[in-house]
Coordinates of N, CA and C in Angstrom, one line a residue:
M1 N -90.1 74.3 144.5 CA -90.1 74.0 143.0 C -89.8 75.3 142.3
A2 N -88.9 75.3 141.4 CA -88.5 76.4 140.5 C -89.6 76.6 139.5
T3 N -89.9 77.9 139.2 CA -90.9 78.2 138.2 C -90.3 78.5 136.9
N4 N -91.0 78.3 135.9 CA -90.5 78.6 134.5 C -91.4 79.6 133.9
D5 N -90.9 80.8 133.6 CA -91.7 81.9 133.2 C -92.0 82.0 131.7
T6 N -91.6 80.9 131.0 CA -91.9 81.0 129.5 C -93.3 80.6 129.3
P7 N -94.0 81.3 128.3 CA -95.4 81.1 128.0 C -95.7 79.6 127.7
A8 N -94.7 78.9 127.1 CA -95.0 77.5 126.6 C -95.1 76.5 127.8
T9 N -94.6 76.9 129.0 CA -94.7 76.0 130.1 C -95.3 76.7 131.3
P10 N -96.6 76.7 131.5 CA -97.2 77.5 132.6 C -96.9 76.8 134.0
E11 N -97.0 77.6 135.0 CA -96.8 77.1 136.4 C -97.8 76.0 136.7
P12 N -97.4 74.9 137.4 CA -98.4 73.8 137.7 C -99.6 74.4 138.3
G13 N -100.7 73.9 137.9 CA -102.0 74.4 138.4 C -102.6 75.6 137.7
K14 N -101.7 76.3 136.9 CA -102.2 77.5 136.2 C -102.3 77.2 134.7
D15 N -102.1 76.0 134.3 CA -102.2 75.7 132.9 C -103.7 75.6 132.4
S16 N -103.9 75.7 131.1 CA -105.2 75.5 130.5 C -105.0 74.8 129.2
T17 N -106.0 74.5 128.5 CA -105.9 73.9 127.2 C -105.5 74.9 126.1
V18 N -104.9 74.4 125.1 CA -104.6 75.3 124.0 C -105.8 76.0 123.4
D19 N -107.0 75.3 123.4 CA -108.2 75.9 123.0 C -108.6 77.1 123.8
D20 N -108.4 77.0 125.1 CA -108.6 78.2 126.0 C -107.7 79.3 125.7
W21 N -106.5 79.0 125.5 CA -105.5 80.1 125.2 C -105.9 80.8 123.9
F22 N -106.1 80.0 122.9 CA -106.5 80.6 121.6 C -107.8 81.4 121.7
G23 N -108.8 80.8 122.4 CA -110.0 81.5 122.6 C -109.9 82.8 123.3
Q24 N -109.0 82.9 124.3 CA -108.8 84.1 125.1 C -108.1 85.2 124.2
S25 N -107.1 84.7 123.4 CA -106.5 85.7 122.5 C -107.5 86.3 121.5
V26 N -108.3 85.4 120.9 CA -109.3 85.8 120.0 C -110.3 86.8 120.6
E27 N -110.7 86.5 121.8 CA -111.7 87.3 122.5 C -111.1 88.7 122.7
R28 N -109.9 88.8 123.2 CA -109.3 90.1 123.4 C -109.2 90.9 122.1
D29 N -108.7 90.2 121.0 CA -108.6 90.9 119.8 C -109.9 91.3 119.2
T30 N -110.9 90.5 119.4 CA -112.3 90.8 118.9 C -112.8 92.1 119.6
E31 N -112.6 92.1 121.0 CA -113.1 93.3 121.7 C -112.3 94.6 121.2
L32 N -111.0 94.5 121.0 CA -110.3 95.6 120.5 C -110.8 96.0 119.1
A33 N -111.1 95.1 118.2 CA -111.6 95.4 116.9 C -112.9 96.1 117.0
E34 N -113.8 95.6 117.8 CA -115.1 96.3 118.0 C -115.0 97.7 118.5
E35 N -114.1 97.9 119.5 CA -113.9 99.3 120.0 C -113.4 100.2 119.0
L36 N -112.4 99.7 118.2 CA -111.8 100.6 117.2 C -112.8 100.9 116.1
S37 N -113.6 99.9 115.7 CA -114.5 100.2 114.6 C -115.6 101.1 115.0
E38 N -115.9 101.2 116.2 CA -116.9 102.2 116.7 C -116.3 103.6 116.7
E39 N -115.0 103.7 116.9 CA -114.4 105.1 117.1 C -113.7 105.6 115.9
L40 N -113.3 104.8 115.0 CA -112.5 105.2 113.9 C -113.0 104.8 112.5
T41 N -112.5 105.4 111.4 CA -112.9 105.0 110.1 C -112.3 103.6 109.9
P42 N -112.9 102.8 108.9 CA -112.3 101.5 108.7 C -110.8 101.4 108.4
D43 N -110.3 102.3 107.6 CA -108.9 102.3 107.4 C -108.0 102.6 108.6
Q44 N -108.5 103.6 109.4 CA -107.8 103.9 110.7 C -107.9 102.7 111.6
A45 N -109.1 102.2 111.8 CA -109.3 101.0 112.7 C -108.4 99.9 112.3
E46 N -108.2 99.6 111.0 CA -107.4 98.5 110.6 C -105.9 98.8 111.0
R47 N -105.5 100.0 110.7 CA -104.1 100.3 111.0 C -103.8 100.2 112.5
V48 N -104.7 100.8 113.3 CA -104.5 100.7 114.8 C -104.6 99.3 115.3
F49 N -105.5 98.5 114.8 CA -105.7 97.1 115.2 C -104.4 96.4 115.0
E50 N -103.8 96.5 113.8 CA -102.5 95.8 113.5 C -101.4 96.2 114.5
Q51 N -101.4 97.4 115.0 CA -100.4 97.9 115.9 C -100.7 97.4 117.3
Q52 N -102.0 97.2 117.7 CA -102.3 96.9 119.1 C -102.7 95.5 119.4
A53 N -103.2 94.7 118.4 CA -103.6 93.4 118.6 C -102.5 92.5 119.0
T54 N -102.7 91.6 120.0 CA -101.7 90.8 120.6 C -101.9 89.3 120.4
G55 N -103.0 88.9 119.9 CA -103.3 87.5 119.8 C -102.3 86.6 119.0
E56 N -101.9 87.1 117.8 CA -100.9 86.4 117.0 C -99.6 86.2 117.7
A57 N -99.1 87.3 118.3 CA -97.8 87.2 119.1 C -97.9 86.3 120.3
E58 N -99.1 86.3 121.0 CA -99.2 85.5 122.1 C -99.2 84.0 121.7
Q59 N -99.8 83.7 120.6 CA -99.9 82.3 120.2 C -98.5 81.8 119.7
K60 N -97.7 82.7 119.0 CA -96.4 82.3 118.6 C -95.5 82.1 119.8
A61 N -95.6 83.0 120.9 CA -94.8 82.8 122.1 C -95.1 81.5 122.8
R62 N -96.4 81.1 122.8 CA -96.7 79.9 123.5 C -96.2 78.7 122.8
R63 N -96.2 78.7 121.5 CA -95.8 77.6 120.7 C -94.3 77.5 120.6
G64 N -93.6 78.6 120.7 CA -92.2 78.6 120.6 C -91.7 78.3 119.1
P65 N -90.5 78.1 118.9 CA -90.0 78.0 117.5 C -90.4 76.7 116.8
R66 N -90.8 75.7 117.6 CA -91.3 74.5 117.0 C -92.2 73.8 118.0
I67 N -93.0 72.8 117.5 CA -93.9 72.1 118.4 C -93.2 70.7 118.7
D68 N -93.1 70.4 120.0 CA -92.5 69.1 120.4 C -93.7 68.2 120.7
P69 N -93.8 67.1 119.8 CA -94.9 66.2 119.9 C -94.9 65.4 121.2
E70 N -93.8 65.3 121.9 CA -93.7 64.5 123.1 C -93.9 65.4 124.4
Q71 N -94.0 66.7 124.2 CA -94.2 67.6 125.4 C -95.5 67.2 126.0
G72 N -95.5 67.0 127.3 CA -96.7 66.7 128.0 C -97.0 65.2 128.0
E73 N -96.3 64.4 127.3 CA -96.5 63.0 127.1 C -96.6 62.3 128.5
S74 N -95.7 62.7 129.4 CA -95.6 62.1 130.7 C -97.0 62.2 131.5
A75 N -97.8 63.1 131.2 CA -99.1 63.3 131.9 C -100.0 62.1 131.5
Y76 N -99.7 61.4 130.4 CA -100.6 60.3 130.0 C -100.0 59.0 130.3
R77 N -98.9 58.9 130.9 CA -98.3 57.6 131.3 C -98.7 57.2 132.7
E78 N -98.9 55.9 132.9 CA -99.4 55.5 134.2 C -98.4 55.7 135.3
N79 N -97.1 55.5 135.0 CA -96.1 55.6 136.1 C -95.2 56.8 135.8
A80 N -95.8 57.9 135.5 CA -95.0 59.1 135.2 C -94.4 59.6 136.5
G81 N -93.2 60.0 136.4 CA -92.6 60.5 137.6 C -91.2 60.8 137.4

């Protein structure tokens, strides 16, 4: 089976829910914000966070240019194949 390396279509068995993805992105960005706020002034921390945070970019990459409402529909059909 050929694999597809785009973030919008994970390898079979490696997928998770959108809630998990979003939560993971938020968690990483939260940890980054906490570290920066301990080490830098508020203005510096904000500037560095904007440069290093990846959550927004990850979510845009996963969604792609548009959302296909039928993507994944076959998983809910009885005779998918």
